[in-house]
Amino acid sequence: MNELLESLGVQPRNSGACTGSWIQTSGPELVSHNPADGEPIAAVTQAMAADYEAVVAAAERAFATWRMMPAPQRGEVIRQLGEELRANKEPLGKLVTMECGKIYSEGLGEVQEMIDICDFAVGLSRQLYGLTMHSERASHRMYEQWHPLGPVGIISAFNFPVAVWAWNAAIAAVCGNSMIWKPSPKTPLTAVAVQQICNKVMERNGLEGLFSLVIGDNDEIGERMIADRRLPLISATGSCRMGRRVGTVVAERMGRSLLELGGNNALIVMDDANLDLALRGVLFGAVGTAGQRCTTTRRLFLQKGIAADFTAKLVKAYGQVRIGDPLDENTLMGPLIDEGSVQMMLDAVAKVREQGGEVLCGGNRVDRPGHYVEPTIVKTTHDLPMVKEETFAPLLYVIEFETLDEVMKHHNDVPQGLSSAIFTDSLITAETFLSHRGSDCGIANVNIGTSGAEIGGAFGGEKETGGGRESGSDAWRLYMRRQTNTINWGTELPLAQGVKFDL
Ligand code: NAD
């Protein structure tokens, strides 16, 4: 383990703030534990207000020079970041697994996602297009330009400890912003490792303060950050509760927030579906990452004709899920992040039982060191109060339905709106699901599960999921400000709408 940490520049005790140079932080010590066995991995001395001030000052200085660099040259720096990530894919993937408990292939997948978004951002650095418009006034030209915003605050959740930072940072960087990252206090070491990688790239390019890190608690650092007028954009990923707070504080100061919050994702299986495909889709969606993805399948709607048979097959498949050490390549489901999450899952199962849900399998803690639970299936109806909530654990509600109209109503009847999926071989059913009469989510899939998005699309959800979009497509616009320019190259000064104002 020590060799792995050393290769990534993670010490037994690390500073909690960095601008390219590490700051000697003096806050309380934060020890990061491996959720697979509860053992400590290494510690971080958290940042305090003065450390935060040093980080923001460096990010402001970096912004002043970075924004002057042509965007394709900024892209070249991100290309180098992608190369460094490629070189460190295995150790960083392993550290992701050790610190947040997802299985090794998903740890590697997370680093691959960082590499992919860097590649995407390099191309984007030559495509930050604005429109030109025809002016209604003679000899006038109108067009729009996109300018960087300033230092961007990135707040990330524990379950994607490095990829979510990269979705934001790679895109925000080619747009000309500097970045300050506050990672989850549950996964500080992966953030330290990524900062070390950024430091190499910054040093090679004579940069300081472009990518900065500040690890600290929500009151000392988080609240300071979201209220800080020097950060025009706060991109925050996490629970709806956190997003409501961040959104309110940032709006109060007329800042911009990009919110990526909780989901309560449903998968619908129609009678005419390819059931083998559906079963695999449900299994990865509901059990993968131990139910700790924002896009995890939490509600499974089964049409009446296939419901009993499909449920029986699913229960059987749940019994075969190999639970254990996430670094073991045979393992399919690792631990939850911590003891708090185990308790939350057990409480949720108890409440579901109280409300009338029938537990078909699972529902218990797994008797071994670490924070393991059994993947759980509950048979219920859509109106059970717990079904409306996101329980961030492998807890799946199975609900039977008869018609497409009925299931669409129930599907959309939750506060969250992140990901959704339908399995069907009917074109009409598939298109109805994707239409304005269908899913109200930011992501809607056909014959694919709810989780495992690619970076090329804009990622995010509606309603209490926060409305933000990150990663691909034109999500870059959220990291820039639009300026509309009109140039008069004639000798008259005509006014728009034919207004006359002559002496
Ligand atoms: P969380 O809300 O507990 O914490 C997320 C981050 O917000 C952490 O860095 C935390 O320190 C910070 N934070 C909390 N309160 C804050 C405050 N007042 N000011 C500033 N920062 C504050 O979430 P979590 O348990 O780490 O992650 C799980 C949640 O994240 C789930 O709800 C999941 O669905 C969601 N999530 C959403 C997406 C998405 O893209 N929509 C992606 C990953 C996770």
XYZ file of C-alpha atoms and ligand atoms in Angstrom:
547
model
C 0.000 0.000 0.000
C 2.810 2.392 0.911
C 4.387 1.942 -2.505
C 1.098 2.770 -4.177
C 0.637 5.923 -2.092
C 4.241 6.967 -2.646
C 3.952 6.535 -6.407
C 1.054 9.003 -6.340
C 2.769 11.454 -4.004
C 0.383 10.745 -1.107
C 2.156 10.934 2.283
C 1.099 9.375 5.590
C 0.138 12.946 6.593
C -0.768 15.450 3.856
C -1.461 19.136 3.642
C -5.087 20.053 2.912
C -4.390 22.996 0.614
C -2.348 23.412 -2.535
C -1.977 25.939 -5.314
C 0.820 24.094 -7.088
C 2.876 24.530 -3.914
C 1.552 22.820 -0.789
C 0.482 25.145 2.012
C 1.300 24.284 5.630
C -2.225 23.818 6.893
C -3.065 23.834 10.579
C -6.669 22.568 10.825
C -7.940 19.374 12.459
C -6.599 16.089 11.170
C -8.825 14.094 8.851
C -8.041 10.382 8.633
C -9.212 8.541 5.545
C -10.259 4.915 6.087
C -10.575 2.036 3.664
C -14.290 1.121 3.675
C -13.406 -2.476 2.777
C -11.757 -3.152 6.150
C -12.115 0.039 8.188
C -8.325 0.460 8.393
C -6.788 3.971 8.170
C -4.991 4.735 4.884
C -3.439 8.172 5.505
C -4.350 11.563 6.968
C -4.824 15.161 5.846
C -4.360 18.297 7.936
C -7.422 20.290 6.953
C -7.373 23.851 5.649
C -8.537 26.799 7.721
C -9.728 30.260 6.666
C -6.203 31.675 6.139
C -5.259 28.725 3.928
C -8.426 29.250 1.920
C -7.505 32.923 1.435
C -4.082 31.933 0.089
C -5.717 29.508 -2.344
C -8.204 32.084 -3.650
C -5.470 34.716 -4.057
C -3.408 32.257 -6.128
C -6.446 31.309 -8.219
C -7.151 34.982 -8.935
C -3.556 35.555 -10.027
C -3.639 32.442 -12.194
C -6.886 33.551 -13.837
C -5.349 36.906 -14.818
C -2.669 35.203 -16.939
C -4.424 31.979 -17.969
C -7.340 33.817 -19.603
C -4.867 35.688 -21.832
C -3.510 32.431 -23.244
C -5.220 31.450 -26.536
C -7.754 28.689 -25.946
C -5.959 26.093 -28.150
C -2.809 26.635 -26.055
C -4.891 26.054 -22.940
C -6.035 22.862 -24.659
C -2.412 21.784 -24.990
C -2.020 21.974 -21.190
C -5.125 19.808 -20.778
C -3.714 17.356 -23.329
C -0.685 17.013 -21.052
C -2.981 16.500 -18.064
C -4.684 13.661 -19.978
C -1.263 12.110 -20.687
C -0.292 12.255 -16.989
C -3.595 10.608 -16.099
C -2.948 7.864 -18.659
C 0.464 7.249 -17.079
C -1.137 7.026 -13.615
C -4.334 5.182 -14.525
C -3.640 1.957 -12.600
C -2.384 3.412 -9.313
C -4.988 6.158 -9.265
C -7.748 3.659 -10.115
C -6.537 1.483 -7.270
C -6.544 4.383 -4.813
C -10.117 5.263 -5.889
C -11.088 1.674 -5.051
C -9.242 1.730 -1.734
C -10.715 5.019 -0.604
C -14.326 4.856 -1.818
C -14.859 1.095 -2.119
C -15.999 0.770 -5.733
C -14.684 -2.345 -7.511
C -11.323 -2.026 -9.271
C -12.741 -2.112 -12.804
C -14.948 0.852 -11.847
C -11.970 2.580 -10.215
C -10.120 2.263 -13.514
C -13.253 3.334 -15.385
C -13.391 6.482 -13.323
C -9.836 7.447 -14.295
C -10.637 6.562 -17.927
C -13.501 9.032 -17.700
C -10.999 11.708 -16.625
C -8.815 10.875 -19.623
C -11.822 10.966 -21.965
C -12.952 14.365 -20.740
C -9.412 15.736 -21.190
C -9.466 14.509 -24.819
C -12.880 16.082 -25.283
C -11.686 19.376 -23.770
C -8.640 19.501 -26.069
C -10.926 19.401 -29.126
C -13.290 21.835 -27.473
C -10.468 24.345 -27.020
C -10.729 24.985 -30.779
C -14.530 25.000 -30.826
C -15.717 27.609 -28.317
C -18.029 28.964 -30.969
C -20.244 32.037 -30.785
C -22.979 32.933 -33.281
C -23.051 35.875 -35.662
C -26.370 37.585 -36.396
C -27.614 39.846 -39.176
C -28.175 43.319 -37.817
C -31.375 45.187 -38.709
C -29.222 48.333 -39.074
C -27.204 49.045 -42.239
C -23.411 48.624 -41.971
C -23.659 47.005 -38.570
C -22.325 43.643 -37.521
C -23.542 41.656 -34.520
C -21.879 38.670 -32.995
C -21.338 37.010 -29.670
C -18.165 36.116 -27.824
C -17.689 33.770 -24.895
C -15.395 34.935 -22.111
C -14.087 33.060 -19.085
C -15.734 33.691 -15.725
C -12.925 33.708 -13.149
C -11.919 31.247 -10.432
C -14.509 28.459 -10.391
C -15.343 26.581 -7.182
C -15.798 22.819 -7.594
C -17.441 20.862 -4.771
C -17.532 17.105 -5.312
C -19.228 14.061 -3.760
C -17.522 10.945 -2.391
C -18.918 8.457 -4.887
C -17.099 9.841 -7.929
C -14.111 11.209 -6.049
C -12.031 12.135 -9.114
C -14.140 11.940 -12.302
C -16.584 14.673 -11.296
C -13.693 17.043 -10.633
C -12.338 16.262 -14.103
C -15.702 16.832 -15.854
C -15.649 20.307 -14.388
C -11.963 21.152 -14.336
C -10.978 20.052 -17.858
C -13.841 21.970 -19.451
C -13.576 25.017 -17.170
C -9.818 25.178 -17.854
C -10.016 25.311 -21.652
C -12.712 27.963 -21.206
C -10.052 30.111 -19.468
C -10.991 29.768 -15.798
C -8.865 28.779 -12.819
C -10.242 26.134 -10.459
C -10.529 25.624 -6.698
C -11.547 22.110 -5.678
C -13.184 21.167 -2.398
C -13.467 17.364 -2.473
C -15.632 15.266 -0.185
C -14.062 14.879 3.279
C -14.769 11.152 2.826
C -12.285 10.880 -0.069
C -9.459 13.394 0.500
C -6.551 11.175 -0.589
C -7.651 10.665 -4.185
C -7.900 14.461 -4.370
C -4.340 14.825 -3.026
C -3.153 12.325 -5.674
C -4.907 14.205 -8.490
C -3.475 17.508 -7.242
C 0.024 15.983 -7.401
C -0.647 15.087 -11.044
C -1.875 18.635 -11.723
C 1.218 20.031 -9.984
C 3.499 18.216 -12.438
C 1.595 19.643 -15.400
C 1.494 23.149 -13.921
C 5.203 23.100 -13.122
C 6.106 21.956 -16.634
C 4.126 24.878 -18.044
C 5.259 27.528 -15.557
C 1.780 27.818 -14.049
C 0.715 28.218 -10.405
C -2.780 28.407 -8.949
C -4.562 27.130 -12.052
C -5.689 23.924 -10.307
C -5.975 24.379 -6.540
C -7.139 22.142 -3.741
C -8.697 22.981 -0.407
C -9.773 20.211 1.962
C -11.760 21.327 4.958
C -15.050 20.970 6.730
C -18.316 22.404 5.485
C -18.524 25.244 8.017
C -14.920 26.387 7.797
C -14.360 25.953 4.052
C -17.574 24.885 2.277
C -19.756 27.734 3.519
C -16.922 30.246 2.998
C -16.520 29.084 -0.553
C -20.174 29.238 -1.595
C -20.579 32.736 -0.110
C -17.400 34.028 -1.771
C -18.140 36.710 -4.401
C -14.711 36.166 -5.944
C -15.960 32.794 -7.253
C -18.516 33.624 -9.958
C -19.461 29.965 -10.448
C -19.891 27.198 -7.906
C -20.284 23.760 -9.438
C -21.562 21.438 -6.724
C -22.230 17.703 -6.858
C -23.919 15.925 -3.983
C -27.206 15.433 -2.175
C -30.349 17.500 -2.820
C -30.049 18.802 0.752
C -26.573 20.199 0.008
C -27.727 21.597 -3.338
C -30.622 23.468 -1.774
C -28.182 25.196 0.583
C -25.542 25.911 -2.075
C -28.138 27.131 -4.592
C -29.677 29.511 -2.062
C -26.397 31.028 -0.831
C -24.983 31.466 -4.335
C -28.248 32.986 -5.646
C -28.279 35.433 -2.724
C -25.033 36.938 -3.997
C -26.256 36.716 -7.630
C -23.586 34.151 -8.451
C -24.035 31.220 -10.746
C -24.412 27.656 -9.495
C -24.255 24.413 -11.428
C -25.988 21.760 -9.367
C -25.683 17.990 -9.892
C -27.760 16.412 -7.147
C -29.504 13.237 -6.083
C -31.502 10.906 -8.303
C -34.321 8.412 -7.835
C -33.936 6.608 -11.093
C -36.454 4.188 -12.519
C -36.186 1.411 -15.062
C -39.310 0.141 -16.830
C -39.513 -3.369 -18.290
C -42.368 -3.911 -20.759
C -43.902 -7.309 -21.575
C -42.312 -7.159 -25.041
C -38.755 -6.484 -23.803
C -35.661 -8.603 -24.335
C -35.682 -9.911 -20.778
C -32.077 -11.159 -20.683
C -30.878 -7.698 -21.624
C -33.225 -6.118 -19.087
C -32.021 -8.404 -16.299
C -28.401 -7.460 -16.934
C -29.328 -3.785 -17.134
C -31.160 -3.909 -13.812
C -28.386 -5.835 -12.095
C -25.606 -3.404 -13.034
C -27.870 -0.391 -12.443
C -29.103 -1.449 -9.005
C -26.172 -3.395 -7.531
C -23.178 -1.845 -9.306
C -21.102 0.558 -7.166
C -23.111 -0.904 -4.223
C -26.014 1.358 -5.189
C -23.871 4.446 -4.643
C -24.200 6.105 -8.034
C -26.373 9.138 -8.572
C -27.767 7.158 -11.534
C -28.317 3.899 -9.616
C -31.586 2.134 -10.467
C -33.764 2.577 -7.382
C -37.240 1.834 -8.787
C -38.024 -1.073 -11.103
C -41.406 -1.006 -12.849
C -42.419 -4.407 -14.261
C -45.364 -4.887 -16.616
C -47.860 -7.416 -15.303
C -47.241 -10.144 -17.910
C -43.561 -10.604 -17.028
C -43.504 -9.297 -13.433
C -43.587 -12.537 -11.427
C -41.129 -14.397 -13.606
C -38.714 -11.463 -13.904
C -38.791 -10.828 -10.148
C -37.965 -14.481 -9.444
C -35.010 -14.354 -11.845
C -33.798 -11.121 -10.311
C -33.956 -12.484 -6.755
C -31.955 -15.505 -7.940
C -29.373 -13.242 -9.613
C -29.069 -11.132 -6.420
C -28.195 -14.340 -4.558
C -25.250 -14.841 -6.928
C -23.721 -11.362 -6.551
C -20.192 -11.805 -5.232
C -19.762 -9.368 -2.345
C -16.279 -8.710 -0.987
C -12.940 -6.974 -1.325
C -13.355 -4.460 -4.170
C -9.721 -5.010 -5.234
C -10.437 -8.704 -5.896
C -11.265 -8.997 -9.589
C -14.026 -11.545 -8.891
C -15.955 -9.152 -6.671
C -19.062 -7.480 -8.109
C -20.131 -5.471 -5.075
C -17.877 -3.763 -2.563
C -18.706 -1.969 0.681
C -20.666 1.192 1.406
C -18.531 4.249 2.142
C -18.851 4.236 5.945
C -20.761 3.075 8.991
C -23.206 5.995 8.658
C -24.247 4.684 5.249
C -24.751 1.146 6.597
C -26.988 2.515 9.329
C -28.904 4.655 6.822
C -29.560 1.585 4.668
C -30.718 -0.538 7.634
C -32.984 2.303 8.832
C -34.456 2.630 5.340
C -35.231 -1.102 5.211
C -36.895 -0.898 8.644
C -39.025 2.066 7.515
C -39.988 0.327 4.279
C -41.166 -2.683 6.279
C -43.168 -0.393 8.590
C -44.806 1.245 5.584
C -45.871 -2.129 4.184
C -43.100 -3.060 1.729
C -42.211 -6.754 1.414
C -38.468 -7.516 1.530
C -37.836 -10.241 -1.079
C -34.115 -10.610 -0.430
C -31.283 -8.931 1.479
C -31.938 -6.207 4.005
C -29.050 -7.011 6.347
C -25.484 -6.096 7.100
C -22.904 -8.598 5.856
C -20.958 -10.125 8.717
C -17.347 -9.219 7.878
C -15.010 -6.300 8.677
C -15.761 -3.168 6.669
C -19.076 -1.573 5.744
C -20.898 -4.251 3.781
C -24.630 -4.742 3.250
C -26.682 -7.215 1.252
C -28.196 -5.931 -2.001
C -31.891 -5.699 -1.270
C -35.134 -6.020 -3.237
C -38.440 -4.770 -1.863
C -41.802 -5.498 -3.490
C -44.096 -2.529 -3.080
C -46.427 -0.008 -4.717
C -45.415 3.357 -6.121
C -47.161 5.331 -3.350
C -45.042 3.985 -0.467
C -43.522 7.192 1.033
C -39.964 5.757 1.079
C -40.137 5.175 -2.688
C -40.014 8.949 -3.205
C -36.656 9.220 -1.406
C -33.123 8.483 -2.574
C -31.543 5.925 -0.223
C -27.887 5.950 -1.295
C -27.399 2.182 -1.030
C -28.331 -0.996 -2.964
C -32.047 -0.880 -2.167
C -34.353 -1.596 -5.116
C -38.141 -1.161 -5.144
C -40.041 -3.470 -7.503
C -43.435 -2.172 -8.586
C -45.937 -3.834 -10.921
C -48.009 -1.929 -13.526
C -50.451 -2.590 -16.358
C -50.296 0.196 -18.972
C -47.691 2.611 -20.328
C -49.831 5.635 -19.389
C -50.074 4.413 -15.797
C -46.350 3.695 -15.443
C -45.311 7.064 -16.928
C -47.425 8.841 -14.314
C -45.831 6.877 -11.490
C -42.368 7.114 -13.041
C -42.442 10.915 -12.986
C -44.127 11.195 -9.593
C -40.918 11.708 -7.542
C -39.079 14.927 -6.630
C -35.868 13.947 -8.471
C -35.311 13.802 -12.239
C -31.874 12.433 -13.114
C -31.803 9.168 -15.095
C -34.425 6.807 -16.527
C -34.647 3.770 -18.776
C -37.118 1.561 -20.578
C -36.660 -1.930 -22.002
C -38.985 -2.610 -24.913
C -38.884 -3.926 -28.465
C -41.719 -1.617 -29.526
C -40.652 1.498 -31.401
C -43.852 3.277 -30.422
C -43.360 2.563 -26.714
C -39.704 3.615 -26.881
C -40.476 6.893 -28.649
C -43.367 7.631 -26.284
C -40.985 7.177 -23.337
C -38.493 9.600 -24.923
C -41.151 12.150 -25.932
C -42.460 15.116 -23.928
C -45.237 12.762 -22.714
C -42.619 10.352 -21.385
C -39.715 10.569 -18.960
C -39.180 13.927 -17.258
C -35.506 13.188 -16.528
C -32.297 14.722 -17.866
C -31.220 11.272 -19.080
C -33.581 8.812 -20.789
C -32.338 5.506 -22.224
C -33.863 2.705 -24.277
C -32.627 -0.878 -23.801
C -29.762 0.420 -21.632
C -29.818 0.719 -17.840
C -29.950 3.984 -15.904
C -26.255 4.186 -15.004
C -22.959 4.344 -16.891
C -23.192 7.544 -18.957
C -20.534 8.555 -21.491
C -18.736 11.901 -21.260
C -19.835 13.048 -24.739
C -23.364 13.947 -23.678
C -24.427 16.704 -21.301
C -24.909 15.019 -17.930
C -27.460 16.116 -15.349
C -31.073 16.099 -14.269
C -34.232 18.086 -13.670
C -36.384 19.014 -10.662
C -34.595 18.454 -7.336
C -31.614 16.996 -9.202
C -30.760 20.648 -9.743
C -30.999 21.336 -13.493
C -27.233 21.474 -14.067
C -25.438 19.983 -17.051
C -21.800 18.934 -17.001
C -19.315 17.158 -19.220
C -20.000 16.953 -22.979
C -22.247 18.530 -25.614
C -22.449 22.309 -25.040
C -22.189 22.170 -21.219
C -19.037 24.332 -21.614
C -21.254 27.399 -21.964
C -22.015 27.255 -18.239
C -18.337 27.955 -17.522
C -18.274 31.119 -19.653
C -20.109 34.418 -19.952
C -21.739 35.434 -23.203
C -21.101 38.899 -24.603
C -23.123 40.268 -27.517
C -21.138 42.744 -29.607
C -22.437 45.198 -32.204
C -20.029 47.072 -34.464
C -21.053 50.034 -36.621
C -18.726 50.239 -39.631
C -20.809 52.910 -41.442
C -21.017 56.711 -41.187
C -24.597 56.952 -39.835
C -25.926 56.159 -36.354
C -29.295 54.462 -37.007
C -31.235 53.308 -33.934
C -32.816 49.878 -33.596
C -36.591 49.482 -34.098
C -36.532 52.642 -36.301
C -36.463 54.960 -33.274
C -35.673 58.623 -34.227
C -33.633 60.805 -31.885
C -32.214 63.690 -33.987
C -31.747 67.289 -32.873
P -23.102 15.369 0.224
O -24.202 16.269 -0.187
O -23.078 14.872 1.604
O -21.683 16.088 -0.038
C -21.282 16.515 -1.313
C -20.244 17.605 -1.194
O -20.886 18.787 -0.715
C -19.124 17.299 -0.201
O -17.896 17.794 -0.721
C -19.545 18.085 1.022
O -18.471 18.408 1.866
C -20.137 19.314 0.364
N -21.032 20.128 1.194
C -22.020 19.715 1.993
N -22.611 20.761 2.600
C -21.985 21.866 2.150
C -22.139 23.268 2.415
N -23.050 23.727 3.262
N -21.322 24.125 1.770
C -20.402 23.673 0.897
N -20.188 22.372 0.635
C -20.984 21.475 1.257
O -23.115 14.132 -0.823
P -22.290 12.785 -0.782
O -22.827 11.895 0.278
O -20.831 13.055 -0.827
O -22.671 12.172 -2.219
C -23.836 11.449 -2.476
C -24.898 12.316 -3.106
O -24.383 12.953 -4.279
C -26.095 11.504 -3.596
O -27.258 12.209 -3.319
C -25.849 11.402 -5.093
O -27.020 11.152 -5.843
C -25.251 12.735 -5.392
N -24.475 12.732 -6.626
C -24.995 13.375 -7.716
C -24.317 13.346 -8.918
C -24.890 14.004 -10.144
O -24.132 14.209 -11.083
N -26.163 14.352 -10.182
C -23.071 12.704 -9.001
C -22.562 12.081 -7.863
C -23.271 12.107 -6.671
